[in-house]
Short mmCIF file of C-alpha atoms in Angstrom, two decimals:
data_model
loop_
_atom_site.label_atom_id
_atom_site.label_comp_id
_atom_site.label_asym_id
_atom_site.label_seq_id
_atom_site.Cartn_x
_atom_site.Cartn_y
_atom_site.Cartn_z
CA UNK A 15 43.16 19.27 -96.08
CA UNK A 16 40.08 18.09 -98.01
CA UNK A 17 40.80 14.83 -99.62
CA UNK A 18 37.77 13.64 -101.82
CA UNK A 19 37.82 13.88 -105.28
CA UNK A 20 35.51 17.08 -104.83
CA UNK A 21 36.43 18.90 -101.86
CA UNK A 22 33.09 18.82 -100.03
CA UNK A 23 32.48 23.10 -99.57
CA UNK A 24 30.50 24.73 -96.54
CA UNK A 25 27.80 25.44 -98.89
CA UNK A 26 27.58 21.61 -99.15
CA UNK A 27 27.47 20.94 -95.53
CA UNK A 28 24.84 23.69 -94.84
CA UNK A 29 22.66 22.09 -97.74
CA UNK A 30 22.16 18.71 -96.10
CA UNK A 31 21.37 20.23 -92.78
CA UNK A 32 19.08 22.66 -94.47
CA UNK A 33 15.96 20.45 -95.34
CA UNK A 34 17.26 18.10 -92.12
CA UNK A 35 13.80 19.55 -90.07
CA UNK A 36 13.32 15.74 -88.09
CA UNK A 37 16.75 15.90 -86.51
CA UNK A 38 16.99 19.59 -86.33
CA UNK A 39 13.82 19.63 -84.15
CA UNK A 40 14.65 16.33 -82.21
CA UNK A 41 13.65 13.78 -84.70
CA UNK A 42 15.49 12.02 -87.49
CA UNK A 43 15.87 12.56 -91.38
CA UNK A 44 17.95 11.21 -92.80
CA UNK A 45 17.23 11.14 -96.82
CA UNK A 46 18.81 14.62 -96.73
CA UNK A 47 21.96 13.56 -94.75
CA UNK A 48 23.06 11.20 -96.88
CA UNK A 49 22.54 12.98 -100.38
CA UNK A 50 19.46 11.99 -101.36
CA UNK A 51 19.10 8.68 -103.31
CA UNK A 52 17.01 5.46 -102.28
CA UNK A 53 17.80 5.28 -98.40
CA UNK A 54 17.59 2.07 -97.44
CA UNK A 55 17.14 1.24 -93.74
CA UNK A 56 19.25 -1.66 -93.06
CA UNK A 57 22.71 -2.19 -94.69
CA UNK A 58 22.37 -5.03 -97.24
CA UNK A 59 24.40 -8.39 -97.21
CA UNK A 60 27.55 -7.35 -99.17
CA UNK A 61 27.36 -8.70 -102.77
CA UNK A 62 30.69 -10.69 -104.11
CA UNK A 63 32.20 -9.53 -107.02
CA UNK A 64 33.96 -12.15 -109.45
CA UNK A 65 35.49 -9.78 -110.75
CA UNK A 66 36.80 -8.53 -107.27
CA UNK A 67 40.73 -10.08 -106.60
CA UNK A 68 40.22 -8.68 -103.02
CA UNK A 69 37.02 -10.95 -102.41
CA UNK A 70 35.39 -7.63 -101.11
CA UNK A 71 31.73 -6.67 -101.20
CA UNK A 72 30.52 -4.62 -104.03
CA UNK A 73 29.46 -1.02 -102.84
CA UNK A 74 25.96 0.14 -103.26
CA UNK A 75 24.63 2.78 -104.97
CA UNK A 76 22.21 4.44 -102.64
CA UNK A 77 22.95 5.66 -99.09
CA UNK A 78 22.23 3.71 -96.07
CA UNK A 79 21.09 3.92 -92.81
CA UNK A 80 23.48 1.17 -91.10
CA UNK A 81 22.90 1.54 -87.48
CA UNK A 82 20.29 2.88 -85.07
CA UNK A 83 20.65 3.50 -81.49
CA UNK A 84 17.23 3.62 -79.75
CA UNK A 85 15.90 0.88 -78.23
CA UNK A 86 16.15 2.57 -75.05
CA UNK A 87 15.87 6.20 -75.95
CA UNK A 88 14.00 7.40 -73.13
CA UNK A 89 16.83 6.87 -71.02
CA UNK A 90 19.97 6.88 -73.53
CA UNK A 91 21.64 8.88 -75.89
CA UNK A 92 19.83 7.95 -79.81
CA UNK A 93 22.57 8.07 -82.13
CA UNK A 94 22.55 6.67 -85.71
CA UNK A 95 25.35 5.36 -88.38
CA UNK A 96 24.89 6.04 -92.16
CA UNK A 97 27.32 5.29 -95.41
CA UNK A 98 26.92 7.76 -98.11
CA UNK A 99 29.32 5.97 -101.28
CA UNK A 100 28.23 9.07 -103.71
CA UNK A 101 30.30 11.29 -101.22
CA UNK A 102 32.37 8.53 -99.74
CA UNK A 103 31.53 9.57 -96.47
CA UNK A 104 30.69 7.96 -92.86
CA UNK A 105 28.11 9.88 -91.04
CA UNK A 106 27.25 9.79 -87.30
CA UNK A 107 24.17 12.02 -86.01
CA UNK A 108 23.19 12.43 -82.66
CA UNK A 109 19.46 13.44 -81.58
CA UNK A 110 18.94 16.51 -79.80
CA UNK A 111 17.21 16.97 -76.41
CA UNK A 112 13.25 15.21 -76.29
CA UNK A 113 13.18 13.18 -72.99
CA UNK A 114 13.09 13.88 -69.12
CA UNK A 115 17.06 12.24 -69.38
CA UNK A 116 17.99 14.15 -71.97
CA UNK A 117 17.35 17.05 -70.20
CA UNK A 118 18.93 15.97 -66.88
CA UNK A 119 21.87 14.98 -69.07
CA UNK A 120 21.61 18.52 -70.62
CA UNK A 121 21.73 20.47 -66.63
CA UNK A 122 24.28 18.43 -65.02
CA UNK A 123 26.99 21.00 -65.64
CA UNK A 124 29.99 19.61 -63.54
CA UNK A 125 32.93 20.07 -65.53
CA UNK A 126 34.71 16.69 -64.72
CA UNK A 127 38.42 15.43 -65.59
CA UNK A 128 38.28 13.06 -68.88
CA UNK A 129 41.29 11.68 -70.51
CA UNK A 130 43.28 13.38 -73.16
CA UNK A 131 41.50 11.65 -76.42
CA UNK A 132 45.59 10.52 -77.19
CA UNK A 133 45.74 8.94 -74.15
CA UNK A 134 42.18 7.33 -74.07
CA UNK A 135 43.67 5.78 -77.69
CA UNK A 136 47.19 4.72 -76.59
CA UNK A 137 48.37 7.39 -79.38
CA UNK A 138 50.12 9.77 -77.37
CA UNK A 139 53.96 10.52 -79.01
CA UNK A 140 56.88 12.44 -77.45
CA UNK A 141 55.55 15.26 -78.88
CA UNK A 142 52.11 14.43 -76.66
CA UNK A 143 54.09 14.16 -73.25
CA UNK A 144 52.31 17.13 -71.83
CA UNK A 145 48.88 15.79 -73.04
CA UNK A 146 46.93 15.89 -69.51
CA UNK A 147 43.39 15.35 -68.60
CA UNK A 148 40.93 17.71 -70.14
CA UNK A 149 37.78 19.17 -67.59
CA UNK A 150 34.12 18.52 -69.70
CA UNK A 151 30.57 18.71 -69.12
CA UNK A 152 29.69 15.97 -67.03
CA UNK A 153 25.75 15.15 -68.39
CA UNK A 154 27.47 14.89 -71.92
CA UNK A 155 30.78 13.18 -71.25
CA UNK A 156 28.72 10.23 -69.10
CA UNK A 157 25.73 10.16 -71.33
CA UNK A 158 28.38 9.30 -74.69
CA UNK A 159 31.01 7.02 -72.33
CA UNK A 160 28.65 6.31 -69.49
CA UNK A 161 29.70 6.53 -65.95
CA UNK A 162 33.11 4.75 -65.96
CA UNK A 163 34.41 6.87 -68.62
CA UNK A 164 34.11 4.37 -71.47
CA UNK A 165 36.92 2.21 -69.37
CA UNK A 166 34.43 -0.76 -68.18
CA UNK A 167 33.22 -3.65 -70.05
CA UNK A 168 30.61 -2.48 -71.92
CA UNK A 169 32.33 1.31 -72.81
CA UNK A 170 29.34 2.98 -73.32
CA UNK A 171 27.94 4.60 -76.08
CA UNK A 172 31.21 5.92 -78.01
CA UNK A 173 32.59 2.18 -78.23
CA UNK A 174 29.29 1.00 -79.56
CA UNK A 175 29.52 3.49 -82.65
CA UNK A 176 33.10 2.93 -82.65
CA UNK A 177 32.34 -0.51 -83.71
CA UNK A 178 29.71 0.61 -86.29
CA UNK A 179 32.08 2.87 -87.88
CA UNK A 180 35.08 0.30 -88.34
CA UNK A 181 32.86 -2.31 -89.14
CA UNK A 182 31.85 -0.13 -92.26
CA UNK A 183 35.46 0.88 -92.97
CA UNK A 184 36.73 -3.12 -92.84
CA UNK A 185 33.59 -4.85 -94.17
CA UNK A 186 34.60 -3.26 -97.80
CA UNK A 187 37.94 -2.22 -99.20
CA UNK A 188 36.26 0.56 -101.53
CA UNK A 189 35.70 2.29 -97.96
CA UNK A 190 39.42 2.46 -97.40
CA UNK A 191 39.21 6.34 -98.25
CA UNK A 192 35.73 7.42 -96.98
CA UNK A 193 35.47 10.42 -94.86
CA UNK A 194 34.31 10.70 -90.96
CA UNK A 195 31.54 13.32 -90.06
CA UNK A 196 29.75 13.63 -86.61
CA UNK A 197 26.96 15.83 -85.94
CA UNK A 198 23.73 16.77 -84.14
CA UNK A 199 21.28 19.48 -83.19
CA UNK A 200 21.53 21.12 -79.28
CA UNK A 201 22.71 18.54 -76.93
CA UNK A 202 23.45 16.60 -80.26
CA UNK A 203 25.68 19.01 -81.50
CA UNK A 204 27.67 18.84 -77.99
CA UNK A 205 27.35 14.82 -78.27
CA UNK A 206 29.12 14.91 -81.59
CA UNK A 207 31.33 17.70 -80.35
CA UNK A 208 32.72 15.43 -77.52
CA UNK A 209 32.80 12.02 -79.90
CA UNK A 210 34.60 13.95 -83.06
CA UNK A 211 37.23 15.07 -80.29
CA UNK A 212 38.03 11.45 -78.76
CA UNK A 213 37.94 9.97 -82.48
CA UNK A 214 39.97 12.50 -84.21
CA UNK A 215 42.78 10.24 -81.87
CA UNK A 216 42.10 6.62 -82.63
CA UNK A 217 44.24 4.74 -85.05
CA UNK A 218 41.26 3.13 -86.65
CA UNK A 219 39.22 6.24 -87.96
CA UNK A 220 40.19 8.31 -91.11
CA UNK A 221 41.07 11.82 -90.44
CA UNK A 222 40.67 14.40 -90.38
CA UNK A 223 37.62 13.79 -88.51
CA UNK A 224 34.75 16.18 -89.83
CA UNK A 225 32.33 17.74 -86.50
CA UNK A 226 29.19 19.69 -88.30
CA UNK A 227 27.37 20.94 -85.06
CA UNK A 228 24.11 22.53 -84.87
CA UNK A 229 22.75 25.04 -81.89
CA UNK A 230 25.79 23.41 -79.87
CA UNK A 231 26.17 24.85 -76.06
CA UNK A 232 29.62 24.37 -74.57
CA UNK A 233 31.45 21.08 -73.92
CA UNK A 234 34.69 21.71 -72.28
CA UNK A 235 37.14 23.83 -70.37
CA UNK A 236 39.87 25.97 -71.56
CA UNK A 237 41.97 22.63 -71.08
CA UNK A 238 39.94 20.94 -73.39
CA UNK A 239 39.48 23.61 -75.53
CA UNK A 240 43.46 24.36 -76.35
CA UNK A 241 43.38 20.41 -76.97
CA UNK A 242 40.90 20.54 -79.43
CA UNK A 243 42.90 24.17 -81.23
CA UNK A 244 45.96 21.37 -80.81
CA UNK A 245 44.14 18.76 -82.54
CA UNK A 246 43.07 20.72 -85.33
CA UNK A 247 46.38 22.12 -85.94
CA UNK A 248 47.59 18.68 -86.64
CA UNK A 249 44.99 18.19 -89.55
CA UNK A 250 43.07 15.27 -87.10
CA UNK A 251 40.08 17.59 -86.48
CA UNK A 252 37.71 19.90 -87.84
CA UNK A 253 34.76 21.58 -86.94
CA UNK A 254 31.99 23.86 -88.24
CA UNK A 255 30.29 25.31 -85.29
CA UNK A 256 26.49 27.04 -86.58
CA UNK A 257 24.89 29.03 -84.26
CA UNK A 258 21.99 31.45 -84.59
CA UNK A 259 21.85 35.08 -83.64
CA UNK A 260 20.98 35.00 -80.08
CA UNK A 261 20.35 31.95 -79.39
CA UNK A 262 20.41 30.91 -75.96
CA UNK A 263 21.48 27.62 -76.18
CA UNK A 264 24.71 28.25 -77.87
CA UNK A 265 25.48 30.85 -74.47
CA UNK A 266 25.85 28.17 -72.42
CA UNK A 267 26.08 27.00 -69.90
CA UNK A 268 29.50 29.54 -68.76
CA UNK A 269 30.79 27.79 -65.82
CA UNK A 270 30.58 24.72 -64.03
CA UNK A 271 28.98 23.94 -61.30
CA UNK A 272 31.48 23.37 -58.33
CA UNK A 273 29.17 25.65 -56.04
CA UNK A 274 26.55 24.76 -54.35
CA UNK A 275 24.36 28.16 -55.03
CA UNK A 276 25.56 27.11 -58.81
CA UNK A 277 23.96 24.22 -59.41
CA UNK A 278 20.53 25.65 -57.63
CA UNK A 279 20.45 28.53 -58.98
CA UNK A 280 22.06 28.54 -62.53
CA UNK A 281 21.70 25.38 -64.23
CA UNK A 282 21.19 24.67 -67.90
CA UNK A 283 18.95 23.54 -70.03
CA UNK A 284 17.89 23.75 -73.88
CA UNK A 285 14.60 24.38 -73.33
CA UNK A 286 15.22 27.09 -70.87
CA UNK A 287 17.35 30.64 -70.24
CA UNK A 288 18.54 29.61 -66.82
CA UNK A 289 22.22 30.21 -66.84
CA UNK A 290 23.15 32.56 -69.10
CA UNK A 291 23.41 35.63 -66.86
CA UNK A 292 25.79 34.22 -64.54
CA UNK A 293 28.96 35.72 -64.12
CA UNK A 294 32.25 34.20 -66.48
CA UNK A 295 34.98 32.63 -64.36
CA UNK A 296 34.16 34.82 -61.15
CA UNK A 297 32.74 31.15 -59.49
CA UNK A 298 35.80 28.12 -59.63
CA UNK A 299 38.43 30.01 -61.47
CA UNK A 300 39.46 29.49 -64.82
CA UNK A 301 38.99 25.37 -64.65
CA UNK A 302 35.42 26.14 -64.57
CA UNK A 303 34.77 28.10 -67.35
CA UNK A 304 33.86 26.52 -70.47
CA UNK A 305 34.92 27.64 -73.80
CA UNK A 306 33.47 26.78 -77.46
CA UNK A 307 35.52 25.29 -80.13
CA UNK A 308 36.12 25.29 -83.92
CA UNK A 309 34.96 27.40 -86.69
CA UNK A 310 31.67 29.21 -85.70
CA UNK A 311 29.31 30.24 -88.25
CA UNK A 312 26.97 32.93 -86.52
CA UNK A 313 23.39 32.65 -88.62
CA UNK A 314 21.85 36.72 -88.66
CA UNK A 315 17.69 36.70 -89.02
CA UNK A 316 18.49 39.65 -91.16
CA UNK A 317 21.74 41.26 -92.31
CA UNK A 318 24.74 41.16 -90.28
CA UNK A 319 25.81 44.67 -88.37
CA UNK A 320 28.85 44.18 -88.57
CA UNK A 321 28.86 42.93 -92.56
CA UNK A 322 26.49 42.55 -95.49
CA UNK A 323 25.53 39.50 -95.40
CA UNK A 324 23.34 37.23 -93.56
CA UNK A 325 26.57 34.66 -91.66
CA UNK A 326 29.63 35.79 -89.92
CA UNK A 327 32.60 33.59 -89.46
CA UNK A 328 34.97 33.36 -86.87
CA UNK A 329 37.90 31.00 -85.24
CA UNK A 330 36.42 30.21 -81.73
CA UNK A 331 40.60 29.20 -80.50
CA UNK A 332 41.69 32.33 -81.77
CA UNK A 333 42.54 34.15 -78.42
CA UNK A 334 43.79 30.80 -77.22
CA UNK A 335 46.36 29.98 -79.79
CA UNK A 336 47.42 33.80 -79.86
CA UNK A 337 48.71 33.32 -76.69
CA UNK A 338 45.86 36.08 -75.06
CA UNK A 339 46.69 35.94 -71.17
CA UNK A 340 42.66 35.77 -70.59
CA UNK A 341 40.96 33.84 -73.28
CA UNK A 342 37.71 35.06 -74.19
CA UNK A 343 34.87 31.98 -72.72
CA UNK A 344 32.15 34.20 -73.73
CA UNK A 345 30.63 35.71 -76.81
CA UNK A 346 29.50 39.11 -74.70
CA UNK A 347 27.80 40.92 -77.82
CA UNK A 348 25.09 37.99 -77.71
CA UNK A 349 25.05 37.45 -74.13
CA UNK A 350 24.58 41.62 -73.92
CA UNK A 351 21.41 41.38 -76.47
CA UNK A 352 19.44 38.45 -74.90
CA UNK A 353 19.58 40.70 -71.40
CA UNK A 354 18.37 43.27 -73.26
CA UNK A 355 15.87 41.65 -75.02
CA UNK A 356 14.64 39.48 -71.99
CA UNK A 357 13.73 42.63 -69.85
CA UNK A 358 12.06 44.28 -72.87
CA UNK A 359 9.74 40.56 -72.91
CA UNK A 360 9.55 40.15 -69.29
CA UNK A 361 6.07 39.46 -68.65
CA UNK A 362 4.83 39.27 -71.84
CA UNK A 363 4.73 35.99 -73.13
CA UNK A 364 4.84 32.69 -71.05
CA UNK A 365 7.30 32.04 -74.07
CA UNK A 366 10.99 31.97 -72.35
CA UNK A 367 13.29 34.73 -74.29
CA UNK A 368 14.78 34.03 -77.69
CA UNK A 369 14.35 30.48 -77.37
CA UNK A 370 12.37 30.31 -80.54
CA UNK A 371 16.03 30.78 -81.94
CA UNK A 372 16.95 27.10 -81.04
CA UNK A 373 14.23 25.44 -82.99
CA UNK A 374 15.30 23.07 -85.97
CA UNK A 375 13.07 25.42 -88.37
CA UNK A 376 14.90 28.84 -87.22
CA UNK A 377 18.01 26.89 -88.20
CA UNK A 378 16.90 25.59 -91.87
CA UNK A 379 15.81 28.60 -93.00
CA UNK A 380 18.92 30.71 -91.54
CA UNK A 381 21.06 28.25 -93.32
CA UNK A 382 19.25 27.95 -96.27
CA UNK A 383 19.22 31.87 -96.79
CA UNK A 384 22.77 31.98 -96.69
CA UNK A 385 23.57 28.32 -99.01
CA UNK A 386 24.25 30.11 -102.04
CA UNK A 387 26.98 32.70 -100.22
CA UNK A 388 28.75 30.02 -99.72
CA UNK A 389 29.14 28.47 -102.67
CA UNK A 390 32.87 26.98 -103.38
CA UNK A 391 34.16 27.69 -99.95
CA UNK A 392 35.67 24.69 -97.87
CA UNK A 393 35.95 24.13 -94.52
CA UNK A 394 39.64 24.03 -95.07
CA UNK A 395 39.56 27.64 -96.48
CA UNK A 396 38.23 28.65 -93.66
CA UNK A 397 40.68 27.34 -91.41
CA UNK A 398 43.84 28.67 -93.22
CA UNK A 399 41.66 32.44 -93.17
CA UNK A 400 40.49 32.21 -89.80
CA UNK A 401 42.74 30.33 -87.65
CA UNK A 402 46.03 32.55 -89.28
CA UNK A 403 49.40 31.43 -87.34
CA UNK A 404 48.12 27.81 -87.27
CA UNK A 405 50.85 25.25 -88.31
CA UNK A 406 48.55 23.50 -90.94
CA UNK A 407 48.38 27.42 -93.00
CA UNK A 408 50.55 27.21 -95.83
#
């Protein structure tokens, strides 16, 4: 359930993305993120308060950039940390696809076996005995944890915000309640995807843990996709999912690549259509088809066909939690149209199909011609409509 004072509604969510151009397109801005206010770049020395009993620091006004991951972001992940006390919320944002790694990151579609998140915590219960390992996109899962999983020394890029995060939750007691969000554009989106879904399961982080992805392509498995619908039906996750009309991006990639002729000849990449014509769970069986997760909003250029206005919004767990015997992996309709469209274009553009459709600016003004539909609608409405049967619909 939404706890803040104000129950922050979808309409709120798509309104600091909408003017968020610098990370949409790769970048950063982050005045937008975080509300507005005076942004200040570093987190100032806490303040103490005489008339504080706790001996905390006294919370700032403005919102705060408190964390930047880039010294080497030609070859990592760039992530940064900002504390927003107007909305008494905790915001991690992960940049999109811009260098030569990024994009290897973004084709190395192995699925590979991670740990449930419980059991990467040390939180699994009784009730968590069946909690196994989960299969997820290889390029993603070692570009947030790095190659040993997040189980070395050093634990890679997830422990590093990890620390940012508590650090802002401890360091002040007014923080006690603040909120968690994680989000990103493209490969972002997936990178927030994948941290939301391990954090959701520490017992250090408030939840529920908020994901707000942007022009996401797939993370995980139909394993790790019924963990995440199982995660979300005990209130520790949530996730709004926006994805334009045909965009390629958000197609793919379908399956993993355990063959050979898989990894040659369909392999993934933002800036490309390379994969997204290759045939569902015919190549691995159903390990090594990937699934999407959470509560997809599906941005129209125009009016929707299949309603009047300009969004559509749908449960991506739905056939899993119903109990389907064959899940749908794969929104055909989309899939169908970018065929159709890429023959019509063949040859006529050294533009690759549709891909236009992924750009930050396609995004903002999609979302920014549907801001006032959405007015007073939470994420948690959306849930209890959409995801009917869950056990967190009362």
């Amino acid at each position: 359930n939404d706890d803040s004072k104000r129950p922050q509604t979808i309409s709120d969510m798509v309104g600091w993305l909408t003017n968020w151009d610098g990370c949409l397109a790769g970048g950063f801005s982050f005045d937008e993120m975080f509300c507005g206010g005076d942004l200040g770049m570093v987190d100032p020395a806490p303040k103490a308060d005489a008339g504080n009993d706790g001996g905390g620091a006294v919370e700032s006004d403005s919102s705060v950039l408190t964390a930047m991951g880039d010294l080497r972001g030609d070859k990592e992940l760039v992530y940064a940390v900002g504390v927003n006390p107007v909305e008494e919320r905790i915001t991690v944002v992960f940049r999109g696809s811009v260098t030569k790694a990024d994009f290897a990151t973004d084709a190395t579609i192995n699925i590979v076996r991670a740990p449930d998140p419980r059991a990467f915590n040390d939180t699994a219960g009784e009730e968590d005995a069946d909690a196994g390992d989960v299969g997820v996109h290889q390029g993603f899962y070692e570009y947030l944890f790095g190659k040993a999983g997040g189980r070395d020394s050093n634990g890679g890029k997830y422990a590093e915000i990890s620390r940012h995060v508590e650090r802002l939750l401890s360091e002040n007691p007014a923080r006690r309640n603040y909120k968690l969000y994680v989000t990103g554009h493209g490969m972002g989106g997936a990178l927030a995807t994948l941290c939301g879904f391990y954090a959701c399961a520490s017992p250090r982080l408030p939840l529920p843990v908020t994901v707000v992805s942007a022009a996401s392509p797939r993370v995980g498995n139909i394993a790790f996709a019924r963990t995440f619908a199982e995660l979300e039906s005990q209130g520790k996750i949530r996730h709004l999912r926006i994805a334009n009309h045909k965009d390629p991006v958000t197609l793919g990639p379908t399956v993993g690549s355990k063959r050979p002729l898989a990894l040659s000849a369909k392999a993934f990449s933002p800036l490309g259509y390379l994969a997204l014509v290759v045939a569902g769970d015919g190549e691995g069986g159903e390990e090594e088809v990937y699934y999407h997760t959470g509560i997809k909003m599906k941005l129209f250029k125009s009016v929707s066909p299949v309603s009047s206005q300009r969004c559509d919004l749908s449960y991506s767990g739905a056939t899993i939690i119903s109990g389907a015997k064959k899940p749908v992996a794969i929104d055909k309709e989309d899939l169908a149209e970018i065929e159709v469209s890429n023959r019509k274009k063949k040859g006529s553009s050294s533009e690759l199909p549709m891909v236009s459709y992924h750009y930050g600016n396609a995004y903002s003004k999609r979302m920014a011609s549907v801001e006032s539909d959405l007015q007073g609608l939470t994420l948690s409405d959306l849930y209890r409509e959409k995801a009917f049967g869950m056990p967190w619909v009362t």
